[in-house]
Every structure is written in C-alpha cells, then in structure tokens.
mmCIF file of C-alpha atoms in Angstrom:
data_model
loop_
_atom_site.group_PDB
_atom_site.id
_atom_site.type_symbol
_atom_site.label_atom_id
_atom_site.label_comp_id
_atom_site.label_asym_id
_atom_site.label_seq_id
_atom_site.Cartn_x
_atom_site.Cartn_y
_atom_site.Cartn_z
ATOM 1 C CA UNK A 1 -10.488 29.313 -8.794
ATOM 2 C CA UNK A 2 -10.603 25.689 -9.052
ATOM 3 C CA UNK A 3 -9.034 23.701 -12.573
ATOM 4 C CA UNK A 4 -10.023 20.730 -13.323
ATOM 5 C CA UNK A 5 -7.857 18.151 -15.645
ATOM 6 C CA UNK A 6 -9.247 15.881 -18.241
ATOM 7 C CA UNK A 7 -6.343 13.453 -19.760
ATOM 8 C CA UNK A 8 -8.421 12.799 -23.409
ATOM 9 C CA UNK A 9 -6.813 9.698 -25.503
ATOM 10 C CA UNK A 10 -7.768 8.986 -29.079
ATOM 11 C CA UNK A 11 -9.488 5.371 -28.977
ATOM 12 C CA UNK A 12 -6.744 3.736 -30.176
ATOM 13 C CA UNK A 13 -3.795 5.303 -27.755
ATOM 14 C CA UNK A 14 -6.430 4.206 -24.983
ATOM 15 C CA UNK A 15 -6.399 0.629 -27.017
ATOM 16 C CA UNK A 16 -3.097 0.200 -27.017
ATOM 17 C CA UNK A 17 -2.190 1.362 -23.374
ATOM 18 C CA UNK A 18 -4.274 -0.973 -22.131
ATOM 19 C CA UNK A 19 -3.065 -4.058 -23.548
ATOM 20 C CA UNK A 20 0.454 -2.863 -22.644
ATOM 21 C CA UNK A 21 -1.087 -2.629 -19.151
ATOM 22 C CA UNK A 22 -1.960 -6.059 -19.107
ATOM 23 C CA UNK A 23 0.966 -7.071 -20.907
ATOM 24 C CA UNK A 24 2.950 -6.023 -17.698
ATOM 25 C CA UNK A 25 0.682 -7.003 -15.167
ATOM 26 C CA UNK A 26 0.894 -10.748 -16.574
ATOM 27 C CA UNK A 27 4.662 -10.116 -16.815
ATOM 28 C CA UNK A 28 5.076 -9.283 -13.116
ATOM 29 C CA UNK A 29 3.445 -12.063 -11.860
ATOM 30 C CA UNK A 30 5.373 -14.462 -13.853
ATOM 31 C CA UNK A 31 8.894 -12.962 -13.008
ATOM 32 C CA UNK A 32 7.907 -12.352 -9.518
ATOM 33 C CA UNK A 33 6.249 -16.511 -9.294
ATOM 34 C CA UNK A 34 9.942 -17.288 -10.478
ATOM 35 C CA UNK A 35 11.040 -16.159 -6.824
ATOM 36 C CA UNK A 36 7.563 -15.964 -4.718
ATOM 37 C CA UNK A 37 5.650 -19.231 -4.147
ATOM 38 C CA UNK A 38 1.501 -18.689 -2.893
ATOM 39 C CA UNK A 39 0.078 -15.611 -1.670
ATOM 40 C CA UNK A 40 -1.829 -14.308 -4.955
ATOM 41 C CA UNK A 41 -4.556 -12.214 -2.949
ATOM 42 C CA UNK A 42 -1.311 -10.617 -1.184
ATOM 43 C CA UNK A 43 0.505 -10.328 -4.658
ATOM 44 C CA UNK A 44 -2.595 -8.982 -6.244
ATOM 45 C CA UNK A 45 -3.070 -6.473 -3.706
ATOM 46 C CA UNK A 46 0.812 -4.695 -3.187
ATOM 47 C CA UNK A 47 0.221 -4.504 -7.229
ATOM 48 C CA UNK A 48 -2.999 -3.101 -7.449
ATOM 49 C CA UNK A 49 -1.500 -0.183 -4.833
ATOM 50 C CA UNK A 50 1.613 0.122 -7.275
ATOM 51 C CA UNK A 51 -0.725 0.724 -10.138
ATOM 52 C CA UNK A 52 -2.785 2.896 -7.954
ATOM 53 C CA UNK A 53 -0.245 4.736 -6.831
ATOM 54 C CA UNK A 54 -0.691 3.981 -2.892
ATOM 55 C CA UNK A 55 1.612 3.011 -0.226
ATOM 56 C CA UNK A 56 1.263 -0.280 1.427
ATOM 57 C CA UNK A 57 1.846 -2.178 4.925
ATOM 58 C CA UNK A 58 2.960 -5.403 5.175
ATOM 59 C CA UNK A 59 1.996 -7.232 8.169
ATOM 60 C CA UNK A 60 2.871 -11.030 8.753
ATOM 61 C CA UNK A 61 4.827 -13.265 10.708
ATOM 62 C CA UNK A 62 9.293 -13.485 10.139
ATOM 63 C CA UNK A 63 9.682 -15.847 7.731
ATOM 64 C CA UNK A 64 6.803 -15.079 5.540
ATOM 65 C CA UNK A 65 8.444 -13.695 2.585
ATOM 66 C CA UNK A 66 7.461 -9.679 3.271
ATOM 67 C CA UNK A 67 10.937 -8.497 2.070
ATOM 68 C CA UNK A 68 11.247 -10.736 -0.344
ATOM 69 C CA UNK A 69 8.226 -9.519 -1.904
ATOM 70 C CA UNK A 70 8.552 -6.089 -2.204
ATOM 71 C CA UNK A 71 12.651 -6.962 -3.333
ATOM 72 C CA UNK A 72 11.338 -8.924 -6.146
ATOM 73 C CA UNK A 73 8.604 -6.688 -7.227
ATOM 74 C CA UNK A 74 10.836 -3.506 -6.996
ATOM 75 C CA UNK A 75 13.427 -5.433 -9.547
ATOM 76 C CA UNK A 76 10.234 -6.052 -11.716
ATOM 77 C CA UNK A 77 9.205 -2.207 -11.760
ATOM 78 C CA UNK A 78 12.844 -1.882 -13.422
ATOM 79 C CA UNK A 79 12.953 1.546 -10.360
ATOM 80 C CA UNK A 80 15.612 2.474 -8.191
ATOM 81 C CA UNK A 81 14.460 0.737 -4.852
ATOM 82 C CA UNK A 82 16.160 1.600 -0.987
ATOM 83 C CA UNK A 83 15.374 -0.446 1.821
ATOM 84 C CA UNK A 84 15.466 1.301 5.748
ATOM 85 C CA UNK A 85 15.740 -1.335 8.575
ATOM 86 C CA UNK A 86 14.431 0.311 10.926
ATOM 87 C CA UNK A 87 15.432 0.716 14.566
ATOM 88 C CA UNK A 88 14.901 1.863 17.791
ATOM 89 C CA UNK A 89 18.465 4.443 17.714
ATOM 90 C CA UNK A 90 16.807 5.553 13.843
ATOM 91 C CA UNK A 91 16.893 9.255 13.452
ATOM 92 C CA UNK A 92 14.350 11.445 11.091
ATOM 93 C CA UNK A 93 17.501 13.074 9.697
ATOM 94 C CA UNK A 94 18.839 8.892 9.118
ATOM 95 C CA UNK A 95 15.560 8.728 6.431
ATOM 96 C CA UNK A 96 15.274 12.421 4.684
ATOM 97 C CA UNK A 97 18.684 13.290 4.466
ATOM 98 C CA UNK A 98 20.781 16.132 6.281
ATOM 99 C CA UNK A 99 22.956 19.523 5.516
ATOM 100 C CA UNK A 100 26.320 19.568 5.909
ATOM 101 C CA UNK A 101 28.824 21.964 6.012
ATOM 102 C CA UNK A 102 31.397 21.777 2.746
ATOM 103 C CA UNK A 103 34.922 23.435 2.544
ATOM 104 C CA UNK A 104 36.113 25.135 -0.659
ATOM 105 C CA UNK A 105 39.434 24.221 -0.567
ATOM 106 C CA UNK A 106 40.545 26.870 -3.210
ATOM 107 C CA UNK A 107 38.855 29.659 -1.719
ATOM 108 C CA UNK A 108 38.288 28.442 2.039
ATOM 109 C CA UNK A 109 34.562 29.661 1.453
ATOM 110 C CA UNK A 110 31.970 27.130 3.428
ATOM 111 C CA UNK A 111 28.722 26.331 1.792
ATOM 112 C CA UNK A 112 25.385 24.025 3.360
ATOM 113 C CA UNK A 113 25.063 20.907 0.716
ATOM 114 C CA UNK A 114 22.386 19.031 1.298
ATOM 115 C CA UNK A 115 23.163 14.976 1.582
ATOM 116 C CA UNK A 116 19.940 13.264 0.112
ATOM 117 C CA UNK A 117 18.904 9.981 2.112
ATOM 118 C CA UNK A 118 17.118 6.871 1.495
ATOM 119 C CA UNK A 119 13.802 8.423 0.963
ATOM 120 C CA UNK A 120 14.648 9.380 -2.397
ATOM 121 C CA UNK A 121 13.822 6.550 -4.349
ATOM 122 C CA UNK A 122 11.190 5.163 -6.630
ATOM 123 C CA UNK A 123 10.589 2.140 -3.966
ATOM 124 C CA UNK A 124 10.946 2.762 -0.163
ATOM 125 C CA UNK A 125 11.139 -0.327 1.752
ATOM 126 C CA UNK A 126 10.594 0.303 5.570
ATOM 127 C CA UNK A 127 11.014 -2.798 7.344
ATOM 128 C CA UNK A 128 9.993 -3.688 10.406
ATOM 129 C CA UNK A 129 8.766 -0.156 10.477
ATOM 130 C CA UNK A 130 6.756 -0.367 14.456
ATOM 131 C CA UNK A 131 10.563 -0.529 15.583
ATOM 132 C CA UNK A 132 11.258 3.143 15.755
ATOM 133 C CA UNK A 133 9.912 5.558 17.920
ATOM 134 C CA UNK A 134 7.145 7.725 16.516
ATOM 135 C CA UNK A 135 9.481 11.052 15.670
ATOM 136 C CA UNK A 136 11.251 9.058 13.370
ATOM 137 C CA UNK A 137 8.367 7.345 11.822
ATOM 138 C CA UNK A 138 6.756 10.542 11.376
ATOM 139 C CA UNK A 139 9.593 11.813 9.060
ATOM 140 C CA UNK A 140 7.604 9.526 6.488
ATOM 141 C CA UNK A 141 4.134 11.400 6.557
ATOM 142 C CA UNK A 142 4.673 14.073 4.679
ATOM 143 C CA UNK A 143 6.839 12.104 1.744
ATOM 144 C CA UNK A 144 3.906 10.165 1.927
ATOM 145 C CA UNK A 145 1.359 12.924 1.209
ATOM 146 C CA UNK A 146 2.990 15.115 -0.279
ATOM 147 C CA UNK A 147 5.489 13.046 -2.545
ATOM 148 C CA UNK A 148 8.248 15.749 -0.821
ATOM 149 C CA UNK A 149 10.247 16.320 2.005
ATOM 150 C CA UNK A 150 10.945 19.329 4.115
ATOM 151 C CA UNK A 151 14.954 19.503 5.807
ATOM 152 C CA UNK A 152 15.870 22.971 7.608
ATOM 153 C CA UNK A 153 12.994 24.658 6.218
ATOM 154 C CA UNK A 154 14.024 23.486 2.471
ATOM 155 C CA UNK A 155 11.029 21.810 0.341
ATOM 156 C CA UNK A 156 12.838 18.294 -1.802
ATOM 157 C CA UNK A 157 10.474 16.924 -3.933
ATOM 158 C CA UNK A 158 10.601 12.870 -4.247
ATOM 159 C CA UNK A 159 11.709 11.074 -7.825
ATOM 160 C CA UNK A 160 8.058 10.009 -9.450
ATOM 161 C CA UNK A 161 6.674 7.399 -9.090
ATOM 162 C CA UNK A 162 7.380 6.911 -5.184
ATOM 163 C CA UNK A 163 5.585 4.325 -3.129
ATOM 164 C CA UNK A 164 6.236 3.370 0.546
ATOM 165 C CA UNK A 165 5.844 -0.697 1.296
ATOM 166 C CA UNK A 166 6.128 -0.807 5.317
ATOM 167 C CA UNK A 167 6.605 -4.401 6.857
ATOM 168 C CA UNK A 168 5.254 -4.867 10.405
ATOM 169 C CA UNK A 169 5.566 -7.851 13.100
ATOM 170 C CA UNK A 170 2.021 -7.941 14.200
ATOM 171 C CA UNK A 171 3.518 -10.553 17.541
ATOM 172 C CA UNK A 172 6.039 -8.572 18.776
ATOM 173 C CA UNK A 173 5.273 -6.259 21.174
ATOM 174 C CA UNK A 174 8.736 -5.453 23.391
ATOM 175 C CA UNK A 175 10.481 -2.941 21.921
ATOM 176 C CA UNK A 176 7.763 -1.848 18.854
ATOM 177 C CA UNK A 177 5.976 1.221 18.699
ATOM 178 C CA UNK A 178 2.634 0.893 17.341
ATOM 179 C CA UNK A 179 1.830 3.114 14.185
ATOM 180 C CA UNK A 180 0.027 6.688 14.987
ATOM 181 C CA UNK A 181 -3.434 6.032 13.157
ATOM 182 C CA UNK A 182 -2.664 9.509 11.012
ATOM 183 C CA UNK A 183 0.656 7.111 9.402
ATOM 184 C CA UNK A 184 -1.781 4.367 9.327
ATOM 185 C CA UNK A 185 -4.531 6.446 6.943
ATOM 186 C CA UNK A 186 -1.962 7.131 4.527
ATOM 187 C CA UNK A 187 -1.197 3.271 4.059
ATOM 188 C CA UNK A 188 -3.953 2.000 1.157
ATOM 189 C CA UNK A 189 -3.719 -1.148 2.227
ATOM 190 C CA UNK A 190 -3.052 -3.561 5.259
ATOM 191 C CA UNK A 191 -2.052 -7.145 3.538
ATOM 192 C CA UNK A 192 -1.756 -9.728 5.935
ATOM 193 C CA UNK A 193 0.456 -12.538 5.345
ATOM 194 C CA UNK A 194 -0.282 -15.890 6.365
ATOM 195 C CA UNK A 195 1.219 -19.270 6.496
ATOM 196 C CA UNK A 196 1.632 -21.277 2.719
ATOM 197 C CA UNK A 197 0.102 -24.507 2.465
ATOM 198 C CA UNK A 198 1.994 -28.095 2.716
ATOM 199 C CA UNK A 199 2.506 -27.728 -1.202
ATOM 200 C CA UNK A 200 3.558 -24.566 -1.729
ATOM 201 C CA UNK A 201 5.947 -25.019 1.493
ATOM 202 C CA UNK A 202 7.312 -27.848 -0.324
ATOM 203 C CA UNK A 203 7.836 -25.679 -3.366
ATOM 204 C CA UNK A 204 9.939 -23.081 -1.302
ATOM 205 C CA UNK A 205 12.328 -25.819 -0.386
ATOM 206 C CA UNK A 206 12.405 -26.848 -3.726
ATOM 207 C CA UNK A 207 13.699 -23.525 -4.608
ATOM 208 C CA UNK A 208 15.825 -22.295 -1.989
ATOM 209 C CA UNK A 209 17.816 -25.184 -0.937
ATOM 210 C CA UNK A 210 19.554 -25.942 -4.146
ATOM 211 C CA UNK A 211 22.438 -24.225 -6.306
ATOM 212 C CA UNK A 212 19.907 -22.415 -8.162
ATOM 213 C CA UNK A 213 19.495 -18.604 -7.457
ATOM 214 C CA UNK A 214 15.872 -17.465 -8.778
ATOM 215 C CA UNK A 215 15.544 -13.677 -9.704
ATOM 216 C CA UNK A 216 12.967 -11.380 -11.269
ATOM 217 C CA UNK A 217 14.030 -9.245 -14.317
ATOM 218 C CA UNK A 218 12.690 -6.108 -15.103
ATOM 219 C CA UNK A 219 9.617 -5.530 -16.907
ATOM 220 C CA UNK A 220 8.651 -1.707 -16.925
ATOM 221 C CA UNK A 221 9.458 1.385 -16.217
ATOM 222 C CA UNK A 222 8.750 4.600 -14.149
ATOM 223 C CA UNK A 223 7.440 6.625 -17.430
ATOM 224 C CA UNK A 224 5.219 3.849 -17.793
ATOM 225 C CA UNK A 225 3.827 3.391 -14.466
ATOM 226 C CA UNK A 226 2.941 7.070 -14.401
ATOM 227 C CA UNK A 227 1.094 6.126 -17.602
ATOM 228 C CA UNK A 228 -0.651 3.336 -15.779
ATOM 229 C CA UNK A 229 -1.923 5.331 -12.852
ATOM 230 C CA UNK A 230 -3.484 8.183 -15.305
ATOM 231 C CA UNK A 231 -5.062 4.933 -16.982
ATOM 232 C CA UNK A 232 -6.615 3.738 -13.555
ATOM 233 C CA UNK A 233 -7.981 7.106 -12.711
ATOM 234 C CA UNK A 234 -9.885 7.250 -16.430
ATOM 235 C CA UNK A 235 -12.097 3.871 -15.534
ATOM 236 C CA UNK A 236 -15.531 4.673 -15.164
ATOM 237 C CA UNK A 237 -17.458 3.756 -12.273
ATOM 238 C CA UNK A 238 -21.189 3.748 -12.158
ATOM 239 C CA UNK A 239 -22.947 6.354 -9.380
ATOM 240 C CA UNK A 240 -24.606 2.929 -7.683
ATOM 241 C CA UNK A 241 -20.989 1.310 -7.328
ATOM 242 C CA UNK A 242 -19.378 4.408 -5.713
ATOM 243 C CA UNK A 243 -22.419 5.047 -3.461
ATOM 244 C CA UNK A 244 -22.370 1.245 -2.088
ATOM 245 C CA UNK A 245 -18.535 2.089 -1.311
ATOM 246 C CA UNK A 246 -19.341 5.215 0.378
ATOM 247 C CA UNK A 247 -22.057 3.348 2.426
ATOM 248 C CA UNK A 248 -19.642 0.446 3.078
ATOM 249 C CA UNK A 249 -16.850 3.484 4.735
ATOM 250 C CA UNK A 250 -19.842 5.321 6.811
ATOM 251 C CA UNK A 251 -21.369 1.951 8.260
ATOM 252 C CA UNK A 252 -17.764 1.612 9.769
ATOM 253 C CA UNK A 253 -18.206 4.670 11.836
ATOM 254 C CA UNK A 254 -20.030 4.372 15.366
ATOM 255 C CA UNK A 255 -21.308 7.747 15.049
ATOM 256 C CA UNK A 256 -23.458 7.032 11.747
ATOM 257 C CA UNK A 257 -27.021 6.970 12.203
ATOM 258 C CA UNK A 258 -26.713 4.092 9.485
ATOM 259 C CA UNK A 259 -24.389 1.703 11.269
ATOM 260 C CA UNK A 260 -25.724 -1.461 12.340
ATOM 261 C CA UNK A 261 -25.496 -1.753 16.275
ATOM 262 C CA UNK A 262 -23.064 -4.307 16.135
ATOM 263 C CA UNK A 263 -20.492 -1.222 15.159
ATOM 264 C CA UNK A 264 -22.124 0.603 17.795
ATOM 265 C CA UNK A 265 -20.899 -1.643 20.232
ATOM 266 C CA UNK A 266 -17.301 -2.474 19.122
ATOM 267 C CA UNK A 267 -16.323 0.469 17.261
ATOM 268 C CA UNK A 268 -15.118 3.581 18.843
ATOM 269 C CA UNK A 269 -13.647 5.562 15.385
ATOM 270 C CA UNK A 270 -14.468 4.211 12.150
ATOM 271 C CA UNK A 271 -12.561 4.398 8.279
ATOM 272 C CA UNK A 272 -11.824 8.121 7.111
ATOM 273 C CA UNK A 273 -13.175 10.036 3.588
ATOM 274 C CA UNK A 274 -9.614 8.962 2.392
ATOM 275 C CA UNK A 275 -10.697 5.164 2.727
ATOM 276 C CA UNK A 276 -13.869 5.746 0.555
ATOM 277 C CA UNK A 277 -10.751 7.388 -2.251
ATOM 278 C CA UNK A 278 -9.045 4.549 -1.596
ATOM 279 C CA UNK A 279 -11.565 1.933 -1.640
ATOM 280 C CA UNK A 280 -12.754 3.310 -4.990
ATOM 281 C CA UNK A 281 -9.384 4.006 -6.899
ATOM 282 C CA UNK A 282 -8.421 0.196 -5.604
ATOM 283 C CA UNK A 283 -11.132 -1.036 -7.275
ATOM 284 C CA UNK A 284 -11.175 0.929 -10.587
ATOM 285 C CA UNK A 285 -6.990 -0.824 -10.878
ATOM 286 C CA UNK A 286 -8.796 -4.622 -9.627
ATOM 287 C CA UNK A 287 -11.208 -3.819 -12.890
ATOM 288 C CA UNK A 288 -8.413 -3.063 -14.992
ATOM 289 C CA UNK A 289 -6.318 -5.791 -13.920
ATOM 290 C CA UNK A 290 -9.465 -8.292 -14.517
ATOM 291 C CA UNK A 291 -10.090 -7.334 -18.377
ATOM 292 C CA UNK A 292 -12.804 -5.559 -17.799
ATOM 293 C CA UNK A 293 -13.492 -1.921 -18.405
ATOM 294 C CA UNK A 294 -15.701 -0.952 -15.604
ATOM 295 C CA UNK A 295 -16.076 -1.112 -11.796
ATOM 296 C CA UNK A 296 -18.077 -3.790 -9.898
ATOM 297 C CA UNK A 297 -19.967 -4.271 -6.881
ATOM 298 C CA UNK A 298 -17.331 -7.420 -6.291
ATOM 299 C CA UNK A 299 -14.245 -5.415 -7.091
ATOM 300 C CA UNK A 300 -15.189 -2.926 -3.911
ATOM 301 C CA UNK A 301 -16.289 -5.632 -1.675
ATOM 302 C CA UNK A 302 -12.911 -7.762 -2.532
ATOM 303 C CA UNK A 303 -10.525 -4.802 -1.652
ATOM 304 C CA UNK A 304 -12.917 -3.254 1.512
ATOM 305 C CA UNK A 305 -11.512 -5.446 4.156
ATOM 306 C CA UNK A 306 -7.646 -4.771 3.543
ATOM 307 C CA UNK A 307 -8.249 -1.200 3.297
ATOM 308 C CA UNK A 308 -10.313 -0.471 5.879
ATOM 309 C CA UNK A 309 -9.109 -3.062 8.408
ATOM 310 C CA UNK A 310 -6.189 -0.706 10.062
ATOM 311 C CA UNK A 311 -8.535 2.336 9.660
ATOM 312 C CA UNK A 312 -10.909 1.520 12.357
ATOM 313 C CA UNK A 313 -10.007 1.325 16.111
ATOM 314 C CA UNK A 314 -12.043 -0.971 18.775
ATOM 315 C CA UNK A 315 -12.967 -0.196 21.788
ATOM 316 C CA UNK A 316 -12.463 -2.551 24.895
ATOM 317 C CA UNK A 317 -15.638 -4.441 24.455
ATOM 318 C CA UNK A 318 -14.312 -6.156 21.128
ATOM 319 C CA UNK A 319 -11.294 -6.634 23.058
ATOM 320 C CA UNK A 320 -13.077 -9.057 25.773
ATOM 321 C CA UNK A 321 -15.360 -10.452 23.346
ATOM 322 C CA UNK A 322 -11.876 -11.383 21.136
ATOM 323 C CA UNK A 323 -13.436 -9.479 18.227
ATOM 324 C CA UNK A 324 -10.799 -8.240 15.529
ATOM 325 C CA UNK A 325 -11.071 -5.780 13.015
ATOM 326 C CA UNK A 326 -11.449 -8.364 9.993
ATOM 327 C CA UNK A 327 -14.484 -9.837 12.624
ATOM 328 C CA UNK A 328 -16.406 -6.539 12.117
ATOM 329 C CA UNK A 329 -15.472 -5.370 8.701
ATOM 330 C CA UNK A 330 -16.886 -9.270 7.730
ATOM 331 C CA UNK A 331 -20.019 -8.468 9.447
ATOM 332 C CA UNK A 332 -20.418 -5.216 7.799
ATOM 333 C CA UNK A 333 -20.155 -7.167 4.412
ATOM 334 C CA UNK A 334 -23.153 -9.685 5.353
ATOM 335 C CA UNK A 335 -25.400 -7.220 7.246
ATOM 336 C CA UNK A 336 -25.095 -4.988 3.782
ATOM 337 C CA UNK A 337 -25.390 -7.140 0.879
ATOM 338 C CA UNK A 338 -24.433 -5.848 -2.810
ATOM 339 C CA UNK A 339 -27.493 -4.221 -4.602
ATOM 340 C CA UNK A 340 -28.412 -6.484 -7.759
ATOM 341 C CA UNK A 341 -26.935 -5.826 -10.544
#
C-alpha cells in the first residue's frame, strides 16, 4: 500500500512563506558578502542545495575560500555546525560515534552508553574529504541517505535538517583517495571553485589584512528551513520542463539509443535516475530563489552541468583527447537545444 502526502496551504500561508523565503535568501547573501568576496554562481549553488535539502562537494584549489564558505553560511543558517578534517589515520567510529563501557560507581553495575560523534549536527563539514581511505568515507553514505546512522547494530537518527558540504583538492593526488562514484551520487552538486578576479582579489586584502574581523550573523533557523524545503517541493513544473531534464540525464548515458555519438565515444557510464531528482528539485529552489513561481527551461540547463559533472565517468579516449567532464556535459547542452517556449 503506497500513501501519498499532499502539504495544502491556504493562499495566504503560501503568500507569506514565500516572501519570508526570499526575505532570508537576500539576508544570507548579504551577511555571508560581509565575509565572502566573488563566487555568486558558487554561492548560489551550496544555497540552492541547502534549500533543497542536498549535500554538496566542494572542489577548488587551497586558498579558495571552501571552508570559509560553508563556516560563514553555517553561522547564517543560525544551526549547530561540526567540521571533520579528515585524514588518512580517520576511523568510521572517529565520524558516527562509539559505545563505551560506563561504571556505576554506587552499584558497580556496567552499562554500553553510546558517545555521539561529529555526524550529529545540522551542518557537517568534511574537509578535504579524498584524504581518508574509503572505509572511513563510507561511514558517511548512509547518514547521507538515510539522514541516520547505524553503530553495533543500533539505528541513530540525525538532528533535521542535516546536510553534508565535502571539500576536495582536485591537484593533489599523493596521499588522496578518490571518492567511490556510489558517495559521489549522493552529492547534488559538484561546485568548482576558481580563481577571483584582480578586483575582487584586491577586495580580500582589503578585508583580511586589517584590524577588522568580518562575521556573518544568523538569519534563520532549522524549523524554518524544513519549512523552506516543503516550499521547494510544492513548485510546479510543467510536463515539457521535466521531460527536457530527463532527456538532458539519458543523453549522458553511452548506452542510450538517444545519445549523440560524441557520448558514445567518451562516455563509458553516464548520470543516474537520482540526477534527473536532482536536476529537477535544483531547479524548482533556482525558480524560487528568482521570484518566479514556476520552473524554466533555463533554470534546468543552469544547474545540469554542476550536477551531473561528477556523475559521469570517461573512458580513456577523452582522456587522450584531454576531454573533461564539463567538455561533454557543454556539448550535450548545444547538440540539444531548449524547446521554445
């Protein structure tokens, strides 16, 4: 027996919540410009997968700002945030939490308590996250699924909302371990960080070489992100705009009779169903975040590239033809144009 749930809101609950939604979106972005100079695509995305509800890798160069930005934005959120540097001597038991043994010193009885680790938080920063081997980054999969944790056979469910921002040294390759692609499909996005621009670099000097210590205040809350995400999932999107999204995912895939032979030639596994979910709820927050009340062909082809782009794996002949993901997924987008509106 399958249930299906339908939130209903009078017209002018729905009214309201969405002004307050873009009440805090502007909000965020002004506390988090007071510490965070450039990088509004990568800004936009990390908060479109807050409001989505989606976890997010960071990947960029050291020095561009990746902890910073998910520092700031937690403080923003006004939710309890951890960070995890993580290492190649990181254990599973180091992220989930462990049992240990307790003493009752009045009756010498010994009981299992369980210690709760950094996992249970609102905002989970893993940084540098390709440092530790793949049993410990695996202890992540099924918070990330499941929003819960299993230790010695006992079931922990996470604190709601809970969202996973990963940072990643795409240069470094002594001593990483790349991400298993099943971690990597849980990830909505893959923003890329790059360099700021001789003005904006200036700007960062401006700020963090003087007596003045710039920090975001808080303004939301977890009740009210919750409330956000339900809001995301009610905007409509037209049967023409989800089936060009759904196209965009199955073109990736070698295997598709539709894919142009460009994919059949570089592609050895394309994007999963989950990107198509993805790719759509993504959109329906971009929308929302816009002012407008509906999904777009423009608010799917925007978001396609950062969440497909660690969803599909090449095979060696896009390697010696120098061919990267982005190179592909940007050929996908101009072989299959938008459908007029």
């Amino acid at each position: 027996m399958s249930t299906t749930v339908t939130t209903q809101l009078e017209p002018e609950v729905l009214k309201t919540r969405i002004e307050r939604f873009r009440q805090v979106k502007s909000e965020m972005v002004t506390q988090v410009r007071r510490v965070i100079v450039g990088q509004e695509e990568v800004l936009e995305q990390v908060m479109i997968a807050l409001f989505v509800g989606g976890h997010c890798l960071i990947t960029g160069l050291p020095g561009t700002a990746k902890t910073l930005l998910v520092r700031t934005l937690a403080n923003t959120l006004g939710l309890v945030f951890k960070r995890i540097q993580f290492t190649p001597d990181l254990m599973p038991s180091d992220i989930t939490g462990t049992d240990i043994i307790e003493e009752d010193q009045t009756t010498g009885g010994r009981t299992w308590t369980f210690v709760r680790g950094p996992i249970f938080a609102n905002v989970l920063l893993a940084d540098e996250i390709n440092r530790t081997p793949p049993k410990t980054q695996s202890a992540l999969l099924e918070a990330m699924q499941e929003r819960a944790c299993t230790v010695r056979g006992n079931h922990y469910a996470l604190p709601a909302p809970f969202f996973v921002l990963a940072t990643q040294n795409p240069i470094e390759l002594e001593g990483t371990y790349p991400l298993p692609e099943a971690q990597l499909d849980r990830f909505l996005f893959n923003v890329m960080l790059d360099y700021l621009t001789e003005d904006e670099e200036l700007k960062v000097i401006d700020l963090t070489t003087t007596t003045h210590v710039a920090e975001a205040d808080p303004v939301t809350n977890a009740a009210e992100i919750l409330e956000f995400q339900q809001l995301v999932r009610m905007v409509p999107i037209g049967e023409s705009v989800a089936r060009h999204a759904v196209d965009l995912v199955r073109v990736s895939r070698s295997a598709d009779a539709a894919a142009p032979d460009f994919v059949k030639k570089y592609v050895n596994y394309g994007a999963s169903v989950r990107a198509a979910q993805f790719l759509v709820l993504a959109a329906k927050a971009r929308a929302l975040m816009k002012g407008r009340y509906h999904v777009s062909y423009e608010d799917v082809r925007a978001l396609y590239i950062p969440v497909l782009r660690h969803r599909i794996l090449l095979n060696f002949h896009a390697e010696s033809d120098r061919l990267r993901q982005d190179d592909i997924l940007n050929r996908i987008l101009e072989w299959k144009p938008a459908p007029r509106e």
